[in-house]
PDB file of C-alpha atoms in Angstrom:
ATOM      1  CA  MET A 155      11.105  26.195-111.207  1.00  0.00           C
ATOM      2  CA  ARG A 156      13.407  28.665-109.672  1.00  0.00           C
ATOM      3  CA  GLY A 157      13.678  32.307-110.719  1.00  0.00           C
ATOM      4  CA  ASP A 158      17.437  31.517-111.892  1.00  0.00           C
ATOM      5  CA  GLY A 159      16.136  28.962-114.619  1.00  0.00           C
ATOM      6  CA  SER A 160      16.946  25.597-112.774  1.00  0.00           C
ATOM      7  CA  GLU A 161      14.631  23.174-111.982  1.00  0.00           C
ATOM      8  CA  GLN A 162      13.921  22.436-108.439  1.00  0.00           C
ATOM      9  CA  SER A 163      12.400  18.852-107.807  1.00  0.00           C
ATOM     10  CA  LEU A 164       9.085  18.726-105.784  1.00  0.00           C
ATOM     11  CA  PRO A 165       8.331  16.063-103.888  1.00  0.00           C
ATOM     12  CA  GLU A 166       5.669  13.398-105.198  1.00  0.00           C
ATOM     13  CA  PRO A 167       2.120  13.867-104.172  1.00  0.00           C
ATOM     14  CA  ILE A 168       0.767  11.027-102.255  1.00  0.00           C
ATOM     15  CA  GLY A 169      -2.636   9.282-103.065  1.00  0.00           C
ATOM     16  CA  LEU A 170      -5.620   9.369-100.642  1.00  0.00           C
ATOM     17  CA  ASP A 171      -4.971   5.707 -99.584  1.00  0.00           C
ATOM     18  CA  GLU A 172      -1.344   6.828 -98.372  1.00  0.00           C
ATOM     19  CA  ALA A 173      -2.485   9.795 -96.688  1.00  0.00           C
ATOM     20  CA  VAL A 174      -5.428   7.839 -94.852  1.00  0.00           C
ATOM     21  CA  GLY A 175      -2.894   5.014 -93.895  1.00  0.00           C
ATOM     22  CA  LEU A 176      -0.617   7.787 -92.456  1.00  0.00           C
ATOM     23  CA  ARG A 177      -3.524   9.132 -90.445  1.00  0.00           C
ATOM     24  CA  MET A 178      -4.531   5.708 -89.184  1.00  0.00           C
ATOM     25  CA  ARG A 179      -0.907   5.095 -88.239  1.00  0.00           C
ATOM     26  CA  ALA A 180      -1.381   8.154 -86.259  1.00  0.00           C
ATOM     27  CA  LEU A 181      -4.544   7.037 -84.695  1.00  0.00           C
ATOM     28  CA  HIS A 182      -3.158   3.665 -83.699  1.00  0.00           C
ATOM     29  CA  GLU A 183       0.045   5.082 -81.975  1.00  0.00           C
ATOM     30  CA  ARG A 184      -1.251   8.363 -80.484  1.00  0.00           C
ATOM     31  CA  GLY A 185      -4.959   8.796 -80.460  1.00  0.00           C
ATOM     32  CA  LEU A 186      -4.882  12.541 -80.325  1.00  0.00           C
ATOM     33  CA  ALA A 187      -8.234  14.623 -80.834  1.00  0.00           C
ATOM     34  CA  GLN A 188      -6.736  15.483 -84.350  1.00  0.00           C
ATOM     35  CA  ASP A 189      -6.038  12.036 -85.196  1.00  0.00           C
ATOM     36  CA  PHE A 190      -9.886  11.143 -84.590  1.00  0.00           C
ATOM     37  CA  ILE A 191     -10.670  14.105 -86.520  1.00  0.00           C
ATOM     38  CA  ASP A 192      -8.802  13.150 -89.495  1.00  0.00           C
ATOM     39  CA  VAL A 193     -10.084   9.676 -89.804  1.00  0.00           C
ATOM     40  CA  ALA A 194     -13.634  10.654 -89.267  1.00  0.00           C
ATOM     41  CA  ALA A 195     -13.446  13.024 -91.874  1.00  0.00           C
ATOM     42  CA  VAL A 196     -12.739  10.437 -94.489  1.00  0.00           C
ATOM     43  CA  ALA A 197     -14.479   7.539 -92.954  1.00  0.00           C
ATOM     44  CA  HIS A 198     -17.362   7.555 -95.257  1.00  0.00           C
ATOM     45  CA  HIS A 199     -14.936   6.704 -98.299  1.00  0.00           C
ATOM     46  CA  TYR A 200     -13.813   3.506 -96.296  1.00  0.00           C
ATOM     47  CA  SER A 201     -15.294   0.413 -94.467  1.00  0.00           C
ATOM     48  CA  PHE A 202     -13.658  -0.135 -90.871  1.00  0.00           C
ATOM     49  CA  ARG A 203     -11.806  -3.068 -92.322  1.00  0.00           C
ATOM     50  CA  ASP A 204     -10.572  -0.953 -95.169  1.00  0.00           C
ATOM     51  CA  LEU A 205      -9.101   1.588 -92.673  1.00  0.00           C
ATOM     52  CA  GLU A 206      -7.465  -1.372 -90.556  1.00  0.00           C
ATOM     53  CA  ARG A 207      -5.591  -2.471 -93.986  1.00  0.00           C
ATOM     54  CA  LEU A 208      -4.390   0.890 -94.479  1.00  0.00           C
ATOM     55  CA  ALA A 209      -3.067   1.191 -91.044  1.00  0.00           C
ATOM     56  CA  ARG A 210      -1.414  -2.234 -91.377  1.00  0.00           C
ATOM     57  CA  SER A 211       0.107  -0.952 -94.766  1.00  0.00           C
ATOM     58  CA  HIS A 212       1.987   1.735 -92.406  1.00  0.00           C
ATOM     59  CA  ASN A 213       2.611  -0.299 -88.937  1.00  0.00           C
ATOM     60  CA  GLU A 214       3.793  -3.531 -88.989  1.00  0.00           C
ATOM     61  CA  LEU A 215       2.867  -3.707 -85.147  1.00  0.00           C
ATOM     62  CA  PHE A 216      -0.740  -2.618 -85.893  1.00  0.00           C
ATOM     63  CA  SER A 217      -3.118  -4.647 -83.372  1.00  0.00           C
ATOM     64  CA  PRO A 218      -6.936  -4.438 -83.457  1.00  0.00           C
ATOM     65  CA  ARG A 219      -6.672  -4.806 -79.367  1.00  0.00           C
ATOM     66  CA  GLU A 220      -4.687  -1.480 -79.525  1.00  0.00           C
ATOM     67  CA  LEU A 221      -6.980   0.159 -81.949  1.00  0.00           C
ATOM     68  CA  VAL A 222      -9.829  -0.868 -79.810  1.00  0.00           C
ATOM     69  CA  MET A 223      -8.189   0.874 -76.697  1.00  0.00           C
ATOM     70  CA  ARG A 224      -7.435   4.055 -78.738  1.00  0.00           C
ATOM     71  CA  LEU A 225     -11.230   4.225 -79.965  1.00  0.00           C
ATOM     72  CA  GLU A 226     -12.441   3.468 -76.527  1.00  0.00           C
ATOM     73  CA  PHE A 227     -10.318   6.558 -75.122  1.00  0.00           C
ATOM     74  CA  VAL A 228     -12.205   9.251 -77.587  1.00  0.00           C
ATOM     75  CA  ASP A 229     -14.350   9.668 -74.695  1.00  0.00           C
ATOM     76  CA  SER A 230     -11.529  10.936 -72.451  1.00  0.00           C
ATOM     77  CA  ILE A 231     -10.370  13.355 -74.560  1.00  0.00           C
ATOM     78  CA  ALA A 232     -11.807  16.918 -73.254  1.00  0.00           C
ATOM     79  CA  ASP A 233     -14.268  18.391 -75.743  1.00  0.00           C
ATOM     80  CA  GLU A 234     -11.863  21.548 -75.698  1.00  0.00           C
ATOM     81  CA  GLU A 235      -9.283  19.595 -77.424  1.00  0.00           C
ATOM     82  CA  PHE A 236     -11.511  18.934 -80.354  1.00  0.00           C
ATOM     83  CA  GLU A 237     -13.198  22.489 -80.626  1.00  0.00           C
ATOM     84  CA  ALA A 238      -9.420  23.686 -80.778  1.00  0.00           C
ATOM     85  CA  TYR A 239      -9.755  22.284 -84.217  1.00  0.00           C
ATOM     86  CA  GLY A 240     -13.091  24.071 -85.183  1.00  0.00           C
ATOM     87  CA  LEU A 241     -15.489  21.242 -84.095  1.00  0.00           C
ATOM     88  CA  ASP A 242     -19.036  21.907 -82.628  1.00  0.00           C
ATOM     89  CA  GLU A 243     -20.762  19.764 -80.176  1.00  0.00           C
ATOM     90  CA  ASP A 244     -22.558  17.944 -82.877  1.00  0.00           C
ATOM     91  CA  ARG A 245     -19.369  17.123 -84.756  1.00  0.00           C
ATOM     92  CA  ILE A 246     -17.839  16.217 -81.588  1.00  0.00           C
ATOM     93  CA  ARG A 247     -20.556  13.732 -80.916  1.00  0.00           C
ATOM     94  CA  GLU A 248     -20.324  12.326 -84.316  1.00  0.00           C
ATOM     95  CA  VAL A 249     -16.812  11.613 -84.129  1.00  0.00           C
ATOM     96  CA  ARG A 250     -17.253   9.914 -80.600  1.00  0.00           C
ATOM     97  CA  SER A 251     -20.099   7.880 -82.248  1.00  0.00           C
ATOM     98  CA  PHE A 252     -18.128   6.977 -85.226  1.00  0.00           C
ATOM     99  CA  ALA A 253     -14.999   5.678 -82.796  1.00  0.00           C
ATOM    100  CA  ALA A 254     -17.566   3.911 -80.371  1.00  0.00           C
ATOM    101  CA  ALA A 255     -19.205   2.129 -83.435  1.00  0.00           C
ATOM    102  CA  TRP A 256     -15.739   1.242 -84.726  1.00  0.00           C
ATOM    103  CA  ALA A 257     -14.762  -0.312 -81.548  1.00  0.00           C
ATOM    104  CA  GLU A 258     -17.901  -2.438 -81.164  1.00  0.00           C
ATOM    105  CA  ASP A 259     -17.515  -3.704 -84.847  1.00  0.00           C
ATOM    106  CA  ILE A 260     -13.879  -5.225 -84.109  1.00  0.00           C
ATOM    107  CA  LYS A 261     -15.098  -6.617 -80.796  1.00  0.00           C
ATOM    108  CA  LEU A 262     -18.031  -8.296 -82.392  1.00  0.00           C
ATOM    109  CA  ARG A 263     -15.519  -9.562 -85.449  1.00  0.00           C
ATOM    110  CA  ARG A 264     -13.351 -10.876 -82.767  1.00  0.00           C
ATOM    111  CA  ALA A 265     -16.108 -12.839 -81.077  1.00  0.00           C
ATOM    112  CA  GLU A 266     -17.481 -14.301 -84.203  1.00  0.00           C
ATOM    113  CA  GLU A 267     -13.696 -15.146 -85.310  1.00  0.00           C
ATOM    114  CA  GLY A 268     -13.316 -17.222 -82.031  1.00  0.00           C
ATOM    115  CA  ASP A 269     -10.427 -14.484 -80.871  1.00  0.00           C
ATOM    116  CA  ILE A 270     -12.365 -13.488 -77.539  1.00  0.00           C
ATOM    117  CA  ASP A 271     -13.995 -15.141 -74.736  1.00  0.00           C
ATOM    118  CA  TYR A 272     -17.894 -14.897 -74.990  1.00  0.00           C
ATOM    119  CA  ASP A 273     -18.324 -13.971 -71.143  1.00  0.00           C
ATOM    120  CA  ASP A 274     -15.788 -10.921 -71.597  1.00  0.00           C
ATOM    121  CA  PRO A 275     -17.614  -8.096 -69.758  1.00  0.00           C
ATOM    122  CA  ASP A 276     -16.241  -5.572 -72.745  1.00  0.00           C
ATOM    123  CA  LEU A 277     -18.001  -7.626 -75.176  1.00  0.00           C
ATOM    124  CA  PRO A 278     -21.136  -5.842 -76.475  1.00  0.00           C
ATOM    125  CA  ASP A 279     -24.671  -7.630 -76.002  1.00  0.00           C
ATOM    126  CA  ILE A 280     -25.540  -9.681 -79.077  1.00  0.00           C
ATOM    127  CA  ASP A 281     -29.398  -9.444 -79.650  1.00  0.00           C
TER     128      ASP A 281
END
């Protein structure tokens, strides 16, 4: 309500899935330190596939290949960019490990689904 007694409409709050989907779109499209931080912060609530599903719901051009490129790019982001958001060395390492594990998961799924050449040098070794 305003002080004059008239009602002001407030924006409707969004749910967690909606918010995560928007952050996933940002990660897929930009891949900035902040995007990695935001997604890694909620990753314990979602599987990799769930995060990808949420990304698709906000980006019709979502591509697992593009996502892998973004995830692998995290190692090229300077520590200072993460530190600017208050992350310490341990948390930066956790964010990078999260991204690496996800990229590997996508590559393995693509191989299992026949969507990649098995002699691709970018495919992780399978024991």
